[in-house]
Tab-separated table of C-alpha atoms and ligand atoms in Angstrom:
chain	number	residue	atom	x	y	z
A	212	MET	CA	140.331	237.610	43.614
A	213	LYS	CA	142.163	235.140	45.818
A	214	ASN	CA	143.752	233.548	42.790
A	215	ALA	CA	144.976	236.947	41.634
A	216	ILE	CA	146.576	237.559	45.048
A	217	ARG	CA	148.167	234.101	44.921
A	218	ASN	CA	149.622	234.778	41.478
A	219	VAL	CA	151.143	238.060	42.624
A	220	CYS	CA	152.519	236.267	45.677
A	221	ALA	CA	154.038	233.543	43.553
A	222	GLN	CA	155.770	236.179	41.461
A	223	LEU	CA	157.008	238.030	44.564
A	224	LEU	CA	158.232	234.767	46.002
A	225	SER	CA	160.421	234.066	43.030
A	226	ALA	CA	161.564	237.722	42.738
A	227	THR	CA	162.203	238.687	46.363
A	228	GLY	CA	162.624	235.591	48.448
A	229	PHE	CA	160.523	234.193	51.265
A	230	THR	CA	160.157	237.030	53.844
A	231	LEU	CA	158.187	239.428	51.694
A	232	ALA	CA	156.071	236.708	50.201
A	233	ALA	CA	155.095	235.323	53.606
A	234	GLY	CA	152.832	238.321	54.190
A	235	CYS	CA	151.081	237.545	50.966
A	236	PHE	CA	150.039	234.114	52.090
A	237	SER	CA	148.255	235.429	55.141
A	238	LEU	CA	146.542	237.926	52.847
A	239	ALA	CA	145.504	235.119	50.559
A	240	ALA	CA	143.991	233.286	53.518
A	241	VAL	CA	141.257	235.890	54.127
A	242	PRO	CA	137.891	234.188	54.462
A	243	ALA	CA	136.186	233.528	51.149
A	244	ALA	CA	132.900	235.009	52.361
A	245	GLN	CA	133.027	238.601	53.574
A	246	ALA	CA	130.454	240.194	55.880
A	247	ALA	CA	128.579	241.514	52.870
A	248	ASP	CA	128.390	238.049	51.463
A	249	PRO	CA	125.941	236.036	53.610
A	250	VAL	CA	126.625	232.326	53.774
A	251	LYS	CA	124.049	230.151	52.040
A	252	ILE	CA	124.273	226.368	52.058
A	253	GLY	CA	122.204	223.818	50.175
A	254	PHE	CA	121.225	220.474	51.727
A	255	LEU	CA	120.099	218.087	49.001
A	256	VAL	CA	118.621	214.687	49.839
A	257	LYS	CA	117.449	211.829	47.662
A	258	GLN	CA	114.328	210.958	49.660
A	259	ALA	CA	112.823	213.954	51.367
A	260	GLU	CA	109.811	212.004	52.649
A	261	GLU	CA	111.969	209.537	54.633
A	262	PRO	CA	112.125	210.359	58.362
A	263	TRP	CA	115.910	209.932	58.442
A	264	PHE	CA	116.361	212.734	55.921
A	265	GLN	CA	113.810	214.945	57.659
A	266	ASP	CA	115.798	214.541	60.849
A	267	GLU	CA	118.997	215.407	59.017
A	268	TRP	CA	117.352	218.566	57.712
A	269	ARG	CA	116.077	219.438	61.185
A	270	TYR	CA	119.591	219.280	62.611
A	271	ALA	CA	121.006	221.184	59.636
A	272	GLU	CA	118.482	223.920	60.440
A	273	GLN	CA	119.710	223.984	64.007
A	274	ALA	CA	123.232	224.548	62.691
A	275	ALA	CA	121.961	227.338	60.430
A	276	ARG	CA	120.293	229.096	63.356
A	277	GLU	CA	123.361	228.770	65.561
A	278	LYS	CA	125.902	229.870	62.965
A	279	GLY	CA	123.665	232.377	61.212
A	280	PHE	CA	123.717	231.032	57.666
A	281	SER	CA	120.773	230.311	55.420
A	282	LEU	CA	119.923	226.761	54.544
A	283	VAL	CA	118.247	225.712	51.315
A	284	LYS	CA	116.672	222.255	51.571
A	285	ILE	CA	115.895	220.514	48.302
A	286	GLY	CA	114.592	217.006	47.657
A	287	VAL	CA	116.378	215.501	44.658
A	288	ALA	CA	114.519	212.334	43.729
A	289	ASN	CA	116.332	211.882	40.409
A	290	GLY	CA	119.333	213.075	38.430
A	291	GLU	CA	117.431	215.734	36.550
A	292	LYS	CA	116.083	217.316	39.727
A	293	MET	CA	119.534	217.109	41.254
A	294	MET	CA	121.221	218.970	38.388
A	295	ALA	CA	118.491	221.614	38.391
A	296	ALA	CA	118.869	222.022	42.174
A	297	ILE	CA	122.630	222.588	41.917
A	298	ASP	CA	122.204	225.246	39.217
A	299	ASN	CA	119.423	226.805	41.237
A	300	LEU	CA	121.688	227.037	44.292
A	301	ALA	CA	124.296	228.863	42.239
A	302	ALA	CA	121.662	231.274	40.915
A	303	GLN	CA	120.692	231.980	44.551
A	304	LYS	CA	124.337	232.766	45.320
A	305	ALA	CA	124.898	229.816	47.637
A	306	GLN	CA	128.560	228.979	48.235
A	307	GLY	CA	128.285	225.250	48.899
A	308	PHE	CA	126.071	222.236	49.445
A	309	VAL	CA	125.824	218.921	51.244
A	310	ILE	CA	124.299	216.113	49.207
A	311	CYS	CA	122.894	212.604	49.451
A	312	ALA	CA	122.447	211.967	45.725
A	313	PRO	CA	119.665	209.847	44.199
A	314	ASP	CA	122.332	207.643	42.580
A	315	VAL	CA	125.956	207.506	43.704
A	316	LYS	CA	127.046	206.951	40.092
A	317	LEU	CA	126.146	210.587	39.434
A	318	GLY	CA	129.280	211.463	41.380
A	319	MET	CA	131.279	212.942	38.515
A	320	ALA	CA	128.288	214.967	37.349
A	321	VAL	CA	127.908	216.375	40.861
A	322	GLU	CA	131.572	217.295	41.047
A	323	ARG	CA	131.527	218.950	37.631
A	324	ALA	CA	128.349	220.920	38.377
A	325	ALA	CA	129.824	222.104	41.677
A	326	LYS	CA	133.051	223.229	39.989
A	327	ARG	CA	131.243	224.945	37.149
A	328	ASN	CA	129.140	226.898	39.637
A	329	ASN	CA	131.989	227.575	42.026
A	330	LEU	CA	130.230	225.706	44.844
A	331	LYS	CA	131.902	223.637	47.530
A	332	VAL	CA	130.469	220.144	47.855
A	333	MET	CA	130.376	217.464	50.548
A	334	SER	CA	128.448	214.188	50.460
A	335	VAL	CA	126.476	212.638	53.291
A	336	ASP	CA	125.147	209.081	53.805
A	337	ASP	CA	125.870	207.739	50.298
A	338	GLN	CA	129.434	208.250	49.108
A	339	LEU	CA	129.677	209.365	45.488
A	340	VAL	CA	131.657	207.208	43.071
A	341	ASP	CA	133.438	207.837	39.768
A	342	GLY	CA	132.941	206.102	36.428
A	343	SER	CA	134.771	202.998	37.619
A	344	GLY	CA	132.825	202.770	40.871
A	345	LYS	CA	135.621	204.137	43.060
A	346	PRO	CA	134.694	206.618	45.840
A	347	ILE	CA	135.516	210.191	44.812
A	348	ALA	CA	138.112	211.107	47.412
A	349	SER	CA	138.112	214.813	46.554
A	350	ILE	CA	134.530	215.191	47.862
A	351	PRO	CA	134.569	215.136	51.686
A	352	HIS	CA	132.134	212.557	52.999
A	353	MET	CA	130.286	211.625	56.176
A	354	GLY	CA	128.636	208.224	56.203
A	355	ILE	CA	127.953	205.413	58.630
A	356	SER	CA	130.478	202.638	59.262
A	357	ALA	CA	128.231	200.408	57.222
A	358	TYR	CA	129.905	197.019	57.613
A	359	GLU	CA	130.373	197.341	61.395
A	360	ILE	CA	126.798	198.495	61.889
A	361	GLY	CA	125.623	195.581	59.764
A	362	LYS	CA	127.557	193.245	62.048
A	363	GLN	CA	125.772	194.748	65.056
A	364	VAL	CA	122.456	193.968	63.351
A	365	GLY	CA	123.491	190.345	62.814
A	366	GLN	CA	124.699	189.943	66.390
A	367	GLY	CA	121.460	191.423	67.714
A	368	LEU	CA	119.420	188.983	65.630
A	369	ILE	CA	121.408	185.967	66.824
A	370	GLU	CA	121.218	187.002	70.461
A	371	GLU	CA	117.475	187.511	70.382
A	372	MET	CA	116.958	184.256	68.496
A	373	LYS	CA	118.964	182.395	71.129
A	374	SER	CA	117.183	184.021	74.024
A	375	ARG	CA	113.884	182.874	72.508
A	376	GLY	CA	115.263	179.349	72.169
A	377	TRP	CA	114.294	179.004	68.501
A	378	ASN	CA	115.216	175.825	66.666
A	379	VAL	CA	117.573	177.118	63.991
A	380	ALA	CA	116.466	174.460	61.470
A	381	GLU	CA	113.072	176.177	61.245
A	382	VAL	CA	114.421	179.709	60.945
A	383	GLY	CA	114.990	181.586	57.712
A	384	ALA	CA	116.960	184.828	57.515
A	385	MET	CA	115.723	187.359	54.997
A	386	ARG	CA	118.282	189.765	53.555
A	387	MET	CA	116.366	192.641	52.000
A	388	ALA	CA	119.002	193.751	49.510
A	389	PHE	CA	119.713	196.916	47.592
A	390	ASP	CA	123.103	195.925	46.258
A	391	GLN	CA	123.557	198.728	43.738
A	392	LEU	CA	124.246	201.100	46.641
A	393	PRO	CA	127.646	200.355	48.247
A	394	THR	CA	126.645	201.391	51.788
A	395	ALA	CA	123.558	199.159	51.554
A	396	ARG	CA	125.581	196.207	50.321
A	397	GLU	CA	128.166	196.652	53.079
A	398	ARG	CA	125.468	196.864	55.758
A	399	THR	CA	123.763	193.619	54.753
A	400	GLN	CA	127.132	191.937	54.204
A	401	GLY	CA	128.098	192.789	57.787
A	402	ALA	CA	124.868	191.243	59.059
A	403	LEU	CA	125.357	188.148	56.908
A	404	ASP	CA	128.912	187.677	58.119
A	405	SER	CA	127.941	187.818	61.753
A	406	LEU	CA	125.090	185.351	61.230
A	407	LYS	CA	127.495	182.959	59.525
A	408	ALA	CA	130.161	183.485	62.180
A	409	ALA	CA	127.594	182.476	64.796
A	410	GLY	CA	126.953	179.240	62.924
A	411	PHE	CA	123.665	180.227	61.273
A	412	PRO	CA	123.241	177.847	58.287
A	413	ALA	CA	123.979	179.527	54.945
A	414	ALA	CA	121.224	177.436	53.345
A	415	ASN	CA	118.618	179.233	55.491
A	416	ILE	CA	119.519	182.669	54.172
A	417	VAL	CA	117.100	184.063	51.622
A	418	ASP	CA	117.773	187.097	49.438
A	419	ALA	CA	115.100	189.518	48.318
A	420	ALA	CA	115.912	192.598	46.247
A	421	GLN	CA	114.014	195.833	46.681
A	422	ALA	CA	113.685	198.076	43.609
A	423	LYS	CA	113.859	201.273	45.668
A	424	THR	CA	114.915	202.052	49.216
A	425	ASP	CA	111.456	202.611	50.695
A	426	THR	CA	109.004	200.549	52.760
A	427	GLU	CA	106.702	199.761	49.874
A	428	SER	CA	109.454	198.338	47.687
A	429	ALA	CA	110.663	196.158	50.555
A	430	PHE	CA	107.080	194.999	51.194
A	431	ASN	CA	106.691	193.962	47.560
A	432	ALA	CA	110.030	192.165	47.398
A	433	ALA	CA	109.412	190.370	50.709
A	434	ASN	CA	105.986	189.179	49.573
A	435	ILE	CA	107.497	187.495	46.555
A	436	ALA	CA	110.273	185.905	48.606
A	437	LEU	CA	107.898	184.668	51.317
A	438	THR	CA	105.604	183.113	48.727
A	439	LYS	CA	108.503	181.058	47.435
A	440	GLN	CA	109.791	180.034	50.867
A	441	THR	CA	107.217	178.061	52.787
A	442	LYS	CA	109.531	175.784	54.740
A	443	PHE	CA	110.569	178.286	57.427
A	444	LYS	CA	108.262	178.897	60.385
A	445	ARG	CA	110.246	181.801	61.779
A	446	TRP	CA	112.299	184.616	60.334
A	447	LEU	CA	115.190	186.891	61.086
A	448	VAL	CA	114.967	190.050	58.989
A	449	PHE	CA	117.618	192.574	58.041
A	450	GLY	CA	118.202	195.194	55.360
A	451	MET	CA	119.833	198.544	54.642
A	452	ASN	CA	117.547	200.687	56.798
A	453	ASP	CA	114.422	200.684	58.956
A	454	GLU	CA	112.160	200.980	55.925
A	455	ALA	CA	113.605	197.805	54.366
A	456	VAL	CA	112.964	195.863	57.575
A	457	LEU	CA	109.565	197.396	58.241
A	458	GLY	CA	108.309	196.536	54.738
A	459	THR	CA	109.442	192.938	55.265
A	460	VAL	CA	107.848	192.753	58.716
A	461	ARG	CA	104.530	194.010	57.252
A	462	ALA	CA	104.693	191.428	54.460
A	463	ALA	CA	105.300	188.681	57.045
A	464	GLU	CA	102.315	189.892	59.088
A	465	GLY	CA	100.209	189.500	55.960
A	466	ARG	CA	101.046	185.806	56.167
A	467	GLY	CA	100.232	185.483	59.844
A	468	LEU	CA	103.864	185.744	60.965
A	469	ARG	CA	103.808	188.100	63.935
A	470	SER	CA	106.162	189.196	66.707
A	471	ASP	CA	106.552	185.670	68.056
A	472	ALA	CA	107.737	184.460	64.642
A	473	VAL	CA	109.749	187.398	63.335
A	474	ILE	CA	112.796	189.237	64.642
A	475	GLY	CA	113.590	192.252	62.481
A	476	ILE	CA	116.425	194.681	63.156
A	477	GLY	CA	116.720	197.802	61.050
A	478	ILE	CA	119.222	200.639	60.794
A	479	GLY	CA	118.251	204.242	61.461
A	480	GLY	CA	116.222	204.823	64.595
A	481	SER	CA	114.137	207.781	63.503
A	482	LYS	CA	110.330	207.985	63.315
A	483	THR	CA	109.937	204.798	61.273
A	484	ALA	CA	111.363	202.785	64.170
A	485	LEU	CA	109.955	204.911	66.993
A	486	ASN	CA	106.395	204.551	65.641
A	487	GLU	CA	106.784	200.786	65.771
A	488	PHE	CA	108.090	200.886	69.330
A	489	ALA	CA	105.173	203.122	70.331
A	490	LYS	CA	102.562	200.533	69.330
A	491	PRO	CA	100.738	198.979	72.284
A	492	SER	CA	102.140	195.512	71.619
A	493	PRO	CA	105.471	194.559	70.066
A	494	THR	CA	105.648	193.813	66.357
A	495	GLY	CA	108.213	191.835	64.388
A	496	PHE	CA	110.215	195.049	64.208
A	497	TYR	CA	112.271	194.109	67.243
A	498	GLY	CA	115.009	196.725	67.065
A	499	THR	CA	117.177	199.059	65.061
A	500	VAL	CA	120.761	200.209	65.163
A	501	LEU	CA	120.398	203.847	66.042
A	502	ILE	CA	122.637	206.069	63.946
A	503	SER	CA	123.031	209.801	64.336
A	504	PRO	CA	120.959	212.193	62.182
A	505	LYS	CA	122.388	214.911	64.379
A	506	ARG	CA	125.961	214.256	63.327
A	507	HIS	CA	124.937	213.751	59.699
A	508	GLY	CA	122.771	216.895	59.571
A	509	TYR	CA	124.294	219.290	62.079
A	510	GLU	CA	127.947	218.415	61.811
A	511	THR	CA	128.073	218.267	57.996
A	512	SER	CA	126.397	221.700	57.800
A	513	VAL	CA	128.744	223.209	60.356
A	514	ASN	CA	131.705	221.721	58.508
A	515	MET	CA	130.467	223.207	55.245
A	516	TYR	CA	129.944	226.554	56.971
A	517	LYS	CA	133.509	226.547	58.306
A	518	TRP	CA	134.818	225.631	54.885
A	519	ILE	CA	133.045	228.602	53.319
A	520	ALA	CA	133.391	231.195	56.062
A	521	GLU	CA	136.711	230.231	57.621
A	522	ASN	CA	138.374	228.418	54.758
A	523	LYS	CA	138.748	225.316	56.959
A	524	ALA	CA	138.409	222.262	54.750
A	525	PRO	CA	136.453	219.383	56.300
A	526	ALA	CA	137.987	215.988	57.054
A	527	PRO	CA	137.948	213.900	53.870
A	528	LEU	CA	136.093	210.978	55.458
A	529	ILE	CA	134.091	210.592	58.667
A	530	LEU	CA	132.345	207.319	59.474
A	531	THR	CA	129.846	207.371	62.334
A	532	THR	CA	128.856	204.539	64.659
A	533	GLY	CA	125.586	203.091	65.931
A	534	VAL	CA	124.052	201.390	68.966
A	535	LEU	CA	121.399	198.663	69.096
A	536	MET	CA	118.098	200.141	70.239
A	537	THR	CA	114.953	198.192	71.139
A	538	ARG	CA	111.617	199.032	72.724
A	539	ARG	CA	113.213	198.417	76.092
A	540	ASN	CA	116.263	200.682	75.953
A	541	GLN	CA	115.087	203.339	73.460
A	542	THR	CA	114.930	206.232	75.910
A	543	ASP	CA	118.430	205.676	77.281
A	544	VAL	CA	120.034	205.049	73.915
A	545	ARG	CA	118.493	208.146	72.361
A	546	ALA	CA	119.605	210.268	75.287
A	547	GLU	CA	123.134	208.900	74.914
A	548	PHE	CA	123.052	210.091	71.314
A	549	GLY	CA	121.868	213.556	72.348
A	550	LEU	CA	118.536	213.072	70.570
B	878	LIG	C1	121.278	205.776	53.159
B	878	LIG	C2	119.870	205.252	53.342
B	878	LIG	C3	119.142	206.020	54.420
B	878	LIG	C4	119.980	206.087	55.699
B	878	LIG	C5	121.327	206.687	55.404
B	878	LIG	C6	122.214	206.715	56.629
B	878	LIG	O1	121.230	207.009	52.516
B	878	LIG	O2	119.132	205.330	52.141
B	878	LIG	O3	117.921	205.392	54.697
B	878	LIG	O4	120.142	204.793	56.197
B	878	LIG	O5	121.972	205.920	54.380
B	878	LIG	O6	123.512	207.135	56.332
């Protein structure tokens, strides 16, 4: 319908000049969704069981209640489920969706499926890439400022190591890597760079690669790495999220390395981290960089709603920040974040 109006306007513009046509453009700008057309938005996440994504959903629901749209939450653990979910949204007459895809390389498939079904699409957390690995700029994205947040992790590790007076020669640093995901690679690269900038010896840095982004995969990868590395008595631990660090901390505990021998700093700050902080005595999970599930869940949904209902396109790229949170300051930091 809108296209038809635009075509008529274009013809009028060439035939009659600007004044008459100007009215047409305001006509063409009527909201895409009319009152009879209730707004429905999908929120698709790659790992529905992970607390971070549950928090995102919770805040998306808050947005739905406040703005009066319906929210369809779907876990999309693999490409097949993702494609089925997008088609299903269209069948339910949704007008758009926010997605954290199971694999960023599915970017072009996501964009095509959205176009085919006339759905607006935004990505969250993991930015979608095209066939050559370049971010797809036409899909608005909200993610974390991965490299900067990684640097905060590294600085936190160094500071805590210094305040404990550890002898650096005995300390290994474990990078729990998931390098196929750009945001994960940037996060651990940031941490690495700040360790190196602080003079931490490159030879003491050990890489372990997790097969998936959950606690169990990190646990398995850390076990293998720790078996090979017997010369370090103490460890700094970092990775892409809280689960990566928690899995590594658990593997270290299995070898008798406890909170006095391990400093782990994750990224996230939802239940995974809070459960650790709630334990009666500290564990090797020393801290996390708290990021905002509220911005990622609430704000993306509101932006999608405005795009559908008010024809206001979202900003192409928003990168959110984080703050180091430990057992000690958790209440204040969470309050600061409005959580
Ligand atoms: C990725 C990770 C999640 C979380 C988000 C934050 O999607 O897999 O655990 O860290 O980024 O943006």
